[in-house]
mmCIF file with all atom_site columns, C-alpha atoms in Angstrom:
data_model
loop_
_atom_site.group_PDB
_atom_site.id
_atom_site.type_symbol
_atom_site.label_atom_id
_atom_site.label_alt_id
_atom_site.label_comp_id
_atom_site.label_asym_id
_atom_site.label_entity_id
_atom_site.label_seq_id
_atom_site.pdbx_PDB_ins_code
_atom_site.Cartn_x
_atom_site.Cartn_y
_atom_site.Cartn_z
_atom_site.occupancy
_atom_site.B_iso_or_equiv
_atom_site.pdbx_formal_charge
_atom_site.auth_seq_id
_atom_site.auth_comp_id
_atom_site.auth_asym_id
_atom_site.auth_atom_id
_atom_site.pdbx_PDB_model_num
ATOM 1   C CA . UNK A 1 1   ? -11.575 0.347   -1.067  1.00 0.00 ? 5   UNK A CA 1
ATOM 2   C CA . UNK A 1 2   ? -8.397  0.206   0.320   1.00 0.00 ? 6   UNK A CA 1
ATOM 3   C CA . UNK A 1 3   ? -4.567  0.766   -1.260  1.00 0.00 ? 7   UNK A CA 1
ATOM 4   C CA . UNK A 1 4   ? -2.035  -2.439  -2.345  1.00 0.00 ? 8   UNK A CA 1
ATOM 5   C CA . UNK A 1 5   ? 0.966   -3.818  -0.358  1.00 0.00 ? 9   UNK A CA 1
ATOM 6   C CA . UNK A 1 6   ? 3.727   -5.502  -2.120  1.00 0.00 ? 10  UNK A CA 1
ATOM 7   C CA . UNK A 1 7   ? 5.951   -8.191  -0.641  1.00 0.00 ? 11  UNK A CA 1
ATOM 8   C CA . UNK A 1 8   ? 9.889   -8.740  -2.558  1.00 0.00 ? 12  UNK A CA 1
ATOM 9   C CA . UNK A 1 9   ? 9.921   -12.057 -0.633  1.00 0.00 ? 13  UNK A CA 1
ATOM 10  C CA . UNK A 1 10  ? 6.895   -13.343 -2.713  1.00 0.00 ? 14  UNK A CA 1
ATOM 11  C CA . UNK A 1 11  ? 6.944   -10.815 -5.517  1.00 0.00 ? 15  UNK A CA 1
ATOM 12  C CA . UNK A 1 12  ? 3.188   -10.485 -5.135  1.00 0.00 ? 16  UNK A CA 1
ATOM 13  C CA . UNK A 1 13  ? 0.335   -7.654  -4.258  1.00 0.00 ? 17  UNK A CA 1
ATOM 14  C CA . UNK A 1 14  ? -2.257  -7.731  -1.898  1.00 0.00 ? 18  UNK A CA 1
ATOM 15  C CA . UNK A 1 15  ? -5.387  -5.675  -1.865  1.00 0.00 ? 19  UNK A CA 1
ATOM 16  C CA . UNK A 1 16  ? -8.692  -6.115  0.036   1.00 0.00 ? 20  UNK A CA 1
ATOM 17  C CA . UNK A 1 17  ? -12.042 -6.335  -1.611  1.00 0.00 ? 21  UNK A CA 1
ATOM 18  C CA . UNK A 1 18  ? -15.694 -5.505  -1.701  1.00 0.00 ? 22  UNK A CA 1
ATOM 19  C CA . UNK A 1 19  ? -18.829 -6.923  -2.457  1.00 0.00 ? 23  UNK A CA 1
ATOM 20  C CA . UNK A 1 20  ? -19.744 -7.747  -5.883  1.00 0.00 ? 24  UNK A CA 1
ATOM 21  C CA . UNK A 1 21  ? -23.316 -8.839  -4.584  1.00 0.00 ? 25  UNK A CA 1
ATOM 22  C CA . UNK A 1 22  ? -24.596 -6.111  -2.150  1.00 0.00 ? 26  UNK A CA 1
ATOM 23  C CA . UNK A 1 23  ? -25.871 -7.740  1.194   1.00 0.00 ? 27  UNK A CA 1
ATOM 24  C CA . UNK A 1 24  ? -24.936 -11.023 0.046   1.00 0.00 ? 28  UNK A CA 1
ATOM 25  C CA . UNK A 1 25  ? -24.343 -13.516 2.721   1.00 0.00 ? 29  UNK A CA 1
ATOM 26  C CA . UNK A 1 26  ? -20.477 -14.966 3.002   1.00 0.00 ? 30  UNK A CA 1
ATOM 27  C CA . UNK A 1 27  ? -19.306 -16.887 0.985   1.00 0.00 ? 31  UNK A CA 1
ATOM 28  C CA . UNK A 1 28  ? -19.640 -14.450 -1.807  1.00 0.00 ? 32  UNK A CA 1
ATOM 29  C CA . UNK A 1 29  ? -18.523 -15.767 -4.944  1.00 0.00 ? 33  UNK A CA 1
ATOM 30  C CA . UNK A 1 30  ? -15.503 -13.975 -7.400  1.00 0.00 ? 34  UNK A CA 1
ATOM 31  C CA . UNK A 1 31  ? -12.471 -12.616 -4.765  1.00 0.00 ? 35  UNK A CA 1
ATOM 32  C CA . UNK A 1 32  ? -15.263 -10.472 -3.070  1.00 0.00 ? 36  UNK A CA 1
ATOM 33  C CA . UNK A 1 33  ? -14.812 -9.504  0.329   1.00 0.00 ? 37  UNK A CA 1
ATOM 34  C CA . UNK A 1 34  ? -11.767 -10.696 0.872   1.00 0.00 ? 38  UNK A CA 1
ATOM 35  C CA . UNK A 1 35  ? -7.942  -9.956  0.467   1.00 0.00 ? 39  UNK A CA 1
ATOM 36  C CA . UNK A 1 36  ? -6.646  -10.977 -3.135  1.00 0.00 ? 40  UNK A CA 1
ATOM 37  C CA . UNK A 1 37  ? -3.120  -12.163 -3.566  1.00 0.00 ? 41  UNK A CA 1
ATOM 38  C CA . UNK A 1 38  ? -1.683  -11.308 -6.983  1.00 0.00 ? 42  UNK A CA 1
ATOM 39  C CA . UNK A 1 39  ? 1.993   -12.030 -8.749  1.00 0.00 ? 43  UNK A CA 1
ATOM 40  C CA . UNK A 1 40  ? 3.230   -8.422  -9.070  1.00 0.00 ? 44  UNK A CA 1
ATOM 41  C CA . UNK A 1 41  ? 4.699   -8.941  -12.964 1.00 0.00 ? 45  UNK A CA 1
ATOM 42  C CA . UNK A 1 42  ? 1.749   -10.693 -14.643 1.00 0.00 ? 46  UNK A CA 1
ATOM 43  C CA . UNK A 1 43  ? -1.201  -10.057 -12.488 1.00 0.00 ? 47  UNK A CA 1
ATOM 44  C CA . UNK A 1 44  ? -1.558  -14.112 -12.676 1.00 0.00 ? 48  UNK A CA 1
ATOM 45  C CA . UNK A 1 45  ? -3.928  -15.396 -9.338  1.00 0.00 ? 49  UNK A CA 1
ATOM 46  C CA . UNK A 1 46  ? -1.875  -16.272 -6.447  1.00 0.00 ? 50  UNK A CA 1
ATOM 47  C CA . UNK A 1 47  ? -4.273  -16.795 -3.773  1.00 0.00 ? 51  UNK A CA 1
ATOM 48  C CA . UNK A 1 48  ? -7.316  -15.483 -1.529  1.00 0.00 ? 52  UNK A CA 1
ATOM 49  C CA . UNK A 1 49  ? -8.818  -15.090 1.495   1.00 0.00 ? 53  UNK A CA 1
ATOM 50  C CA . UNK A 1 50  ? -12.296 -14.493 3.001   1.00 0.00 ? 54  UNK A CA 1
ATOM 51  C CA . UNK A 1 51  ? -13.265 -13.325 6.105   1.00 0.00 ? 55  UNK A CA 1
ATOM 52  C CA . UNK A 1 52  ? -15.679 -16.341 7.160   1.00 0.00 ? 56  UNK A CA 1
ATOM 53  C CA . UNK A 1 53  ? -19.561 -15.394 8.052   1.00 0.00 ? 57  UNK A CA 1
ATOM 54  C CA . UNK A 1 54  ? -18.771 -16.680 11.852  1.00 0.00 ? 58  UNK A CA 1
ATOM 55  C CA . UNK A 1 55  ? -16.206 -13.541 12.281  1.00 0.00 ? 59  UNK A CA 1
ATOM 56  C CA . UNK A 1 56  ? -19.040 -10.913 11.672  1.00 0.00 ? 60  UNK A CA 1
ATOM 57  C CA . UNK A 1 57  ? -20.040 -8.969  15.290  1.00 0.00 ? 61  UNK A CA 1
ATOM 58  C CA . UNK A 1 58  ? -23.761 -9.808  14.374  1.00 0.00 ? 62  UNK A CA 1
ATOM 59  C CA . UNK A 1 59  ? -24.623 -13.011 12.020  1.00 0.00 ? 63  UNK A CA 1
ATOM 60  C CA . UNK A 1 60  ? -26.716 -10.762 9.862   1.00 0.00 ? 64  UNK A CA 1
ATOM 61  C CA . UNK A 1 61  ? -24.376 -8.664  8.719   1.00 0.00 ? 65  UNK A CA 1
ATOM 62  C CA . UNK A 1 62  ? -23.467 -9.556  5.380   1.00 0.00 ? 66  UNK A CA 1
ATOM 63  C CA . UNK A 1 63  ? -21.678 -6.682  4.065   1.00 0.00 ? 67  UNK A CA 1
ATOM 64  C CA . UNK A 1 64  ? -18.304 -6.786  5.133   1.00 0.00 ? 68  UNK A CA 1
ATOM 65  C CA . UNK A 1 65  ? -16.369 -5.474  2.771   1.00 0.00 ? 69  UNK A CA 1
ATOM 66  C CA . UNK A 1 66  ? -12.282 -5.731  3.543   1.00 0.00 ? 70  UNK A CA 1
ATOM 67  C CA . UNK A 1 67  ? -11.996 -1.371  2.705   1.00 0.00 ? 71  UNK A CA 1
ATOM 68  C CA . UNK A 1 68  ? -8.223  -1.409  5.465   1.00 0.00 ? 72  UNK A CA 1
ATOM 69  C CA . UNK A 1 69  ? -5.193  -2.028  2.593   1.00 0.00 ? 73  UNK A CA 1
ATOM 70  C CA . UNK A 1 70  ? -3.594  -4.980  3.724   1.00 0.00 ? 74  UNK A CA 1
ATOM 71  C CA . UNK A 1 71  ? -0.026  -4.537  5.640   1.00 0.00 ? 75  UNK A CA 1
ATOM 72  C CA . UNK A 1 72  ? 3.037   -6.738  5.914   1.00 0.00 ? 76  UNK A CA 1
ATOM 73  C CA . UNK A 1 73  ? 5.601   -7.440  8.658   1.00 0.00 ? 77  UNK A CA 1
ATOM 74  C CA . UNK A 1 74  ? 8.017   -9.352  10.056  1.00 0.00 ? 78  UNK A CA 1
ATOM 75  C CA . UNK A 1 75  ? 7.602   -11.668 13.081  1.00 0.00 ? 79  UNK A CA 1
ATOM 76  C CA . UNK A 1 76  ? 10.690  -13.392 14.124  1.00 0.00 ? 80  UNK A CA 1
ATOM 77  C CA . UNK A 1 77  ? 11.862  -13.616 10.920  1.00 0.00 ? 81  UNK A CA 1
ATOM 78  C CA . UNK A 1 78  ? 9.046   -14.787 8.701   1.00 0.00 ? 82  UNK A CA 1
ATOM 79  C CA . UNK A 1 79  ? 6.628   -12.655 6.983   1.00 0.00 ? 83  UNK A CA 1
ATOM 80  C CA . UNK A 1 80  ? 2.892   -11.959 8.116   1.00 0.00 ? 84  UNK A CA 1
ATOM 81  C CA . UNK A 1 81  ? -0.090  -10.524 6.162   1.00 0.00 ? 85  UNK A CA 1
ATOM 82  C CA . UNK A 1 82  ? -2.376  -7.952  8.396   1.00 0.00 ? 86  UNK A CA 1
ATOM 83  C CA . UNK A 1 83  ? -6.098  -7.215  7.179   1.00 0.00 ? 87  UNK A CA 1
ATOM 84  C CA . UNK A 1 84  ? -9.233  -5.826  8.705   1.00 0.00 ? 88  UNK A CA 1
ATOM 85  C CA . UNK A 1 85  ? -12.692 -5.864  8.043   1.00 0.00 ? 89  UNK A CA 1
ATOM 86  C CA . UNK A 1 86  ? -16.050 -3.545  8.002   1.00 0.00 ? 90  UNK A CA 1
ATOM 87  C CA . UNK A 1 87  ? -17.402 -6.745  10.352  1.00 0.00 ? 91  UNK A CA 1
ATOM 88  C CA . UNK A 1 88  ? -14.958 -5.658  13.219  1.00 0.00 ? 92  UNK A CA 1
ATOM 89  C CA . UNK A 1 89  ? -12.341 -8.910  12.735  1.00 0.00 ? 93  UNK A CA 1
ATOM 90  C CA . UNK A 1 90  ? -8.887  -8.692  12.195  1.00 0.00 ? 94  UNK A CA 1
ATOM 91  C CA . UNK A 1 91  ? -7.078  -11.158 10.746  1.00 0.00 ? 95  UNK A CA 1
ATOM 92  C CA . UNK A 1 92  ? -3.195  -12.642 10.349  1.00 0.00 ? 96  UNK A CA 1
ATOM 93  C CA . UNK A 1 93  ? -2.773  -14.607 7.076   1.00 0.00 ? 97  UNK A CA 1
ATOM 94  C CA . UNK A 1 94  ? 0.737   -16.080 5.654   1.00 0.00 ? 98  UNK A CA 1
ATOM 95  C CA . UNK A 1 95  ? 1.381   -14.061 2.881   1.00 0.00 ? 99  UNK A CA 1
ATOM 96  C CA . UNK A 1 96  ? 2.353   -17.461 0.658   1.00 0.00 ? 100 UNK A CA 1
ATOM 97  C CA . UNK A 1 97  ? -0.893  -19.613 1.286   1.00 0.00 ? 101 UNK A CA 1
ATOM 98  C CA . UNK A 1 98  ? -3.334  -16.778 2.429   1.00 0.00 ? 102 UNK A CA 1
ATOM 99  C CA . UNK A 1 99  ? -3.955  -19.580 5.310   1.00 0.00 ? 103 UNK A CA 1
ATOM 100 C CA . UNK A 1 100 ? -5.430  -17.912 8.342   1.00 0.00 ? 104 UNK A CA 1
ATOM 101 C CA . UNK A 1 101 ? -2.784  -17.468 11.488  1.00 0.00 ? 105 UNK A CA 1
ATOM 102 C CA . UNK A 1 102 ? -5.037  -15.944 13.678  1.00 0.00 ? 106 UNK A CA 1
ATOM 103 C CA . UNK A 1 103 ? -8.010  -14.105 14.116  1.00 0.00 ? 107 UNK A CA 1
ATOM 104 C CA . UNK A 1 104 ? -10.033 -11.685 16.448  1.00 0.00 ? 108 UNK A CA 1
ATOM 105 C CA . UNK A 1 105 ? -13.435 -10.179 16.667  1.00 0.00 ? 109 UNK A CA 1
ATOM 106 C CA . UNK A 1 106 ? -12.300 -6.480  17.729  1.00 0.00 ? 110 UNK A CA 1
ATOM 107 C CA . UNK A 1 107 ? -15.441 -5.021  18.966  1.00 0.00 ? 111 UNK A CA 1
ATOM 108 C CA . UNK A 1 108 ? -17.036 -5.080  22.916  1.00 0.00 ? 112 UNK A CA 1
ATOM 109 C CA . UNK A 1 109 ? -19.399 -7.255  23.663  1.00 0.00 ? 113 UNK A CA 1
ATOM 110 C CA . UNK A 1 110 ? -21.593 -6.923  27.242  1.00 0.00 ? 114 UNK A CA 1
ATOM 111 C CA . UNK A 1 111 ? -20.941 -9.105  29.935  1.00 0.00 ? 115 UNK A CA 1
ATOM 112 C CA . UNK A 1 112 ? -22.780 -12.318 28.439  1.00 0.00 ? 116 UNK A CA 1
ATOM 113 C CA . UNK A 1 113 ? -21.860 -12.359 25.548  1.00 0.00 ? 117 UNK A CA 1
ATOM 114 C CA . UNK A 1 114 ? -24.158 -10.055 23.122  1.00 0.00 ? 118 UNK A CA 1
ATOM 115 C CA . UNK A 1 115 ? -23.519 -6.905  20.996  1.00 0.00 ? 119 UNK A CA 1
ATOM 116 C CA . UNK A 1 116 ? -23.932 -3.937  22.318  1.00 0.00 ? 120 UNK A CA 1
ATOM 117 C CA . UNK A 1 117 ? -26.969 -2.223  20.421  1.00 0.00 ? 121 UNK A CA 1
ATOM 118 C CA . UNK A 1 118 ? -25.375 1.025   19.974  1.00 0.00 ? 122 UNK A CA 1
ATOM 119 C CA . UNK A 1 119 ? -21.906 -0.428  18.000  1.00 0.00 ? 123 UNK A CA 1
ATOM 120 C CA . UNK A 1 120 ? -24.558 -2.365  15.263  1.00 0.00 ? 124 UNK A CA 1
ATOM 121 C CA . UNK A 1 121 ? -28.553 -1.593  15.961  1.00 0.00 ? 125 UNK A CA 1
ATOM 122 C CA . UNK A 1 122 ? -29.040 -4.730  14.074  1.00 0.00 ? 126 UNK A CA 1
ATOM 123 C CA . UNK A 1 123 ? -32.800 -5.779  12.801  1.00 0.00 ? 127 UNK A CA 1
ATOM 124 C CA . UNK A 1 124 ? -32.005 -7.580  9.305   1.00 0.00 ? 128 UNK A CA 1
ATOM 125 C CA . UNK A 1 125 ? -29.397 -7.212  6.193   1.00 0.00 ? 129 UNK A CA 1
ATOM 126 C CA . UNK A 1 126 ? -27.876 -3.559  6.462   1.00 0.00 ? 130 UNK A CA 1
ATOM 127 C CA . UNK A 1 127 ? -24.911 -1.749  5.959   1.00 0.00 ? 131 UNK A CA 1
ATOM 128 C CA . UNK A 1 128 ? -22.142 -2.862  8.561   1.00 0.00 ? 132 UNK A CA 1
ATOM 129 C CA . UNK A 1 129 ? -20.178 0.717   9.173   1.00 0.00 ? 133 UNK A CA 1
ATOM 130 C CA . UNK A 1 130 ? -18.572 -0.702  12.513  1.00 0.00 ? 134 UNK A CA 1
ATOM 131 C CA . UNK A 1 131 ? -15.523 -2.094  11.916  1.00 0.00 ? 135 UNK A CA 1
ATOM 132 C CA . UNK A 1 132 ? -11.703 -1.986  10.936  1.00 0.00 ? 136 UNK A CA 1
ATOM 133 C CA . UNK A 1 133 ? -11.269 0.970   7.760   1.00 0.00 ? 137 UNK A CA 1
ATOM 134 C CA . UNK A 1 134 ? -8.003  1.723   8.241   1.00 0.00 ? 138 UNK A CA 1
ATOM 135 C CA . UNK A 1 135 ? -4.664  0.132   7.815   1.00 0.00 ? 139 UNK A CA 1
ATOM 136 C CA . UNK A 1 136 ? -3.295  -1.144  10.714  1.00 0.00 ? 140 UNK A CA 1
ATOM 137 C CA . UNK A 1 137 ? 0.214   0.138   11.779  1.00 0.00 ? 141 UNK A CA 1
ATOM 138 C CA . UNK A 1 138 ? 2.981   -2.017  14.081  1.00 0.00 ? 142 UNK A CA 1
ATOM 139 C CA . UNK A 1 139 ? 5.966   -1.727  16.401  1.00 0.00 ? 143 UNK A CA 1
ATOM 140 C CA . UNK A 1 140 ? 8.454   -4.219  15.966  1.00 0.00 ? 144 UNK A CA 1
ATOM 141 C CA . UNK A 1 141 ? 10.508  -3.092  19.218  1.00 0.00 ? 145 UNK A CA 1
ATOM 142 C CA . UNK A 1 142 ? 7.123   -3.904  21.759  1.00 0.00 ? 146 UNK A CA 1
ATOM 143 C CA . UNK A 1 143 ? 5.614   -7.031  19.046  1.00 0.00 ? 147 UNK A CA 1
ATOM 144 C CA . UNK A 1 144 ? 2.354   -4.542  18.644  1.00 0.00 ? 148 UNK A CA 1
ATOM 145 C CA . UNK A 1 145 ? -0.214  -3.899  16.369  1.00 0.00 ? 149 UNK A CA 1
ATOM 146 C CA . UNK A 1 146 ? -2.046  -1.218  16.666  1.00 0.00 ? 150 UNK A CA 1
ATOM 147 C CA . UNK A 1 147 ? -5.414  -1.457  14.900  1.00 0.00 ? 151 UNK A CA 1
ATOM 148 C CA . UNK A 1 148 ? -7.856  1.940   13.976  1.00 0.00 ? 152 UNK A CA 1
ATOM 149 C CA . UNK A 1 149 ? -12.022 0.935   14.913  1.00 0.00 ? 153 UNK A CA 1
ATOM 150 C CA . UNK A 1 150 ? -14.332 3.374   13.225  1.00 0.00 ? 154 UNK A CA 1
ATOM 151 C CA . UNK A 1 151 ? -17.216 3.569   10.559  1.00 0.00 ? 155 UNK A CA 1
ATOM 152 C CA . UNK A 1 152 ? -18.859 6.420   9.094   1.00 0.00 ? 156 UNK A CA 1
ATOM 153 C CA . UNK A 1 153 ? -21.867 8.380   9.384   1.00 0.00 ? 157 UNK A CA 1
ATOM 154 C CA . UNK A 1 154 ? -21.236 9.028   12.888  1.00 0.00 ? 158 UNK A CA 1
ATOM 155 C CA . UNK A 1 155 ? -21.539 5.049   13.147  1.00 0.00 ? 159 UNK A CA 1
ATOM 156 C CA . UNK A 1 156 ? -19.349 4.208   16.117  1.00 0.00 ? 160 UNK A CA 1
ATOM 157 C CA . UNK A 1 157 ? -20.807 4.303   19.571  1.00 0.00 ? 161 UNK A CA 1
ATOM 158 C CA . UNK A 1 158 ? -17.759 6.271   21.527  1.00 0.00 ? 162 UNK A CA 1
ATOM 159 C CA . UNK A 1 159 ? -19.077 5.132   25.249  1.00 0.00 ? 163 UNK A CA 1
ATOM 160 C CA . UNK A 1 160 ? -18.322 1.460   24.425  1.00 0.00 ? 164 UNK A CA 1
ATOM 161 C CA . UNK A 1 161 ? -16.438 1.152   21.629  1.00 0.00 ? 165 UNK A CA 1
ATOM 162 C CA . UNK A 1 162 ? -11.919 1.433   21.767  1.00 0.00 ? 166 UNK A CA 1
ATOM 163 C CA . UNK A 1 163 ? -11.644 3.809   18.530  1.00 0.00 ? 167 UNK A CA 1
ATOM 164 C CA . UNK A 1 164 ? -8.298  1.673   18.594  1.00 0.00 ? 168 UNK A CA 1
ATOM 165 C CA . UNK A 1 165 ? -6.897  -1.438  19.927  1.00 0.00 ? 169 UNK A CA 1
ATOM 166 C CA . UNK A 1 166 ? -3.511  -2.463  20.535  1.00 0.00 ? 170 UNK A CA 1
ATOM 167 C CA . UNK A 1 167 ? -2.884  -6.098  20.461  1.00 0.00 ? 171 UNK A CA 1
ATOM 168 C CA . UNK A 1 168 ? 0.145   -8.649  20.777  1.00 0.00 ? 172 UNK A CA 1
ATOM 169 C CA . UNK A 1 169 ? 1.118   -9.289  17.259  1.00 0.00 ? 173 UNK A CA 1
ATOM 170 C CA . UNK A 1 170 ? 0.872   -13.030 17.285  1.00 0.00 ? 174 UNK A CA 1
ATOM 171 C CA . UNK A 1 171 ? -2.373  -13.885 19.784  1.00 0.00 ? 175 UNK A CA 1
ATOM 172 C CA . UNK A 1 172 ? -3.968  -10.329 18.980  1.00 0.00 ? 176 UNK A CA 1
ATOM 173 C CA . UNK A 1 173 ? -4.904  -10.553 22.647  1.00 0.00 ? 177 UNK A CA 1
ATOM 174 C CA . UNK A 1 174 ? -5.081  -6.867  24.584  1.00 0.00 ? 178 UNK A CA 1
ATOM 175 C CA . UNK A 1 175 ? -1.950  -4.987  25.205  1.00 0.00 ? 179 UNK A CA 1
ATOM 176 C CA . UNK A 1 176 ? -3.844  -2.189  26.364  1.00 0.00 ? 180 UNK A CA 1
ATOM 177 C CA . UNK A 1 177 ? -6.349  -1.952  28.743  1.00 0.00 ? 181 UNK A CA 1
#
């Protein structure tokens, strides 16, 4: 799915994952659906991460592949790991640990709380195509991340769904309206 990132402070690679067991409900087993953390000269395990089942926009969507290549910057000095997911989270890891920073469910939800049936028409295990695809980009100068919403198939419903947000890049709260 998605491209590696490489970090000279930890001399590792990063690369998100798929599923190894279609529609399989999180956890899935064997660095699936996740972002992998690898030491760049011998390819020797360094660490993973997995989006957890209660950061999908509907609980039955199980496939949530990680298809965004992961991206690194620097926030007041220290490093920080950026990855999205097909379930419409986005997540900040440290880069060392892959220990979860932060996290945010990206797509709109209606006033009380529920998804809107035109981002995921739900009814049982299907394909999630709602999410983060893309790479997310930032902007050191305003502390921004700006963060590409999408899917396929003409999957994204454009009267209630941002096709991007920009968010503070430690809270990931709004920076735009």
């Amino acid at each position: 799915w998605s491209s590696c990132s490489y970090s000279s402070d930890h001399d590792r690679i990063y690369i998100g994952t798929g599923n190894a067991i279609a529609d399989n409900p999180l956890p899935e087993p064997s660095y699936s659906n996740g972002c992998l953390s690898l030491d760049a000269a011998t390819g020797d395990f360094k660490g993973f991460f997995q989006p957890p089942a209660s950061s999908s926009y509907r609980p039955v969507d199980n496939d949530v592949d990680v298809p965004a290549g992961p991206m690194l910057f620097r926030r007041e000095g220290k490093l920080v790991l950026a990855i999205g997911s097909k379930n419409g989270s986005f997540f900040l890891l440290d880069p060392d640990t892959m220990a979860l920073k932060a996290e945010r469910q990206l797509l709109p939800y209606d006033s009380v709380g529920n998804p809107f049936p035109n981002i995921d028409p739900g009814g049982g295990v299907h394909e999630n195509m709602y999410g983060v695809f893309g790479t997310a980009s930032v902007h050191a100068g305003l502390k921004r991340l700006y963060i590409g919403l999408g899917g396929y198939s003409n999957a994204i419903d454009s009267t209630t769904t941002p096709f991007m947000r920009v968010v503070d890049w430690t809270s990931l709260a709004d920076a735009w309206a």
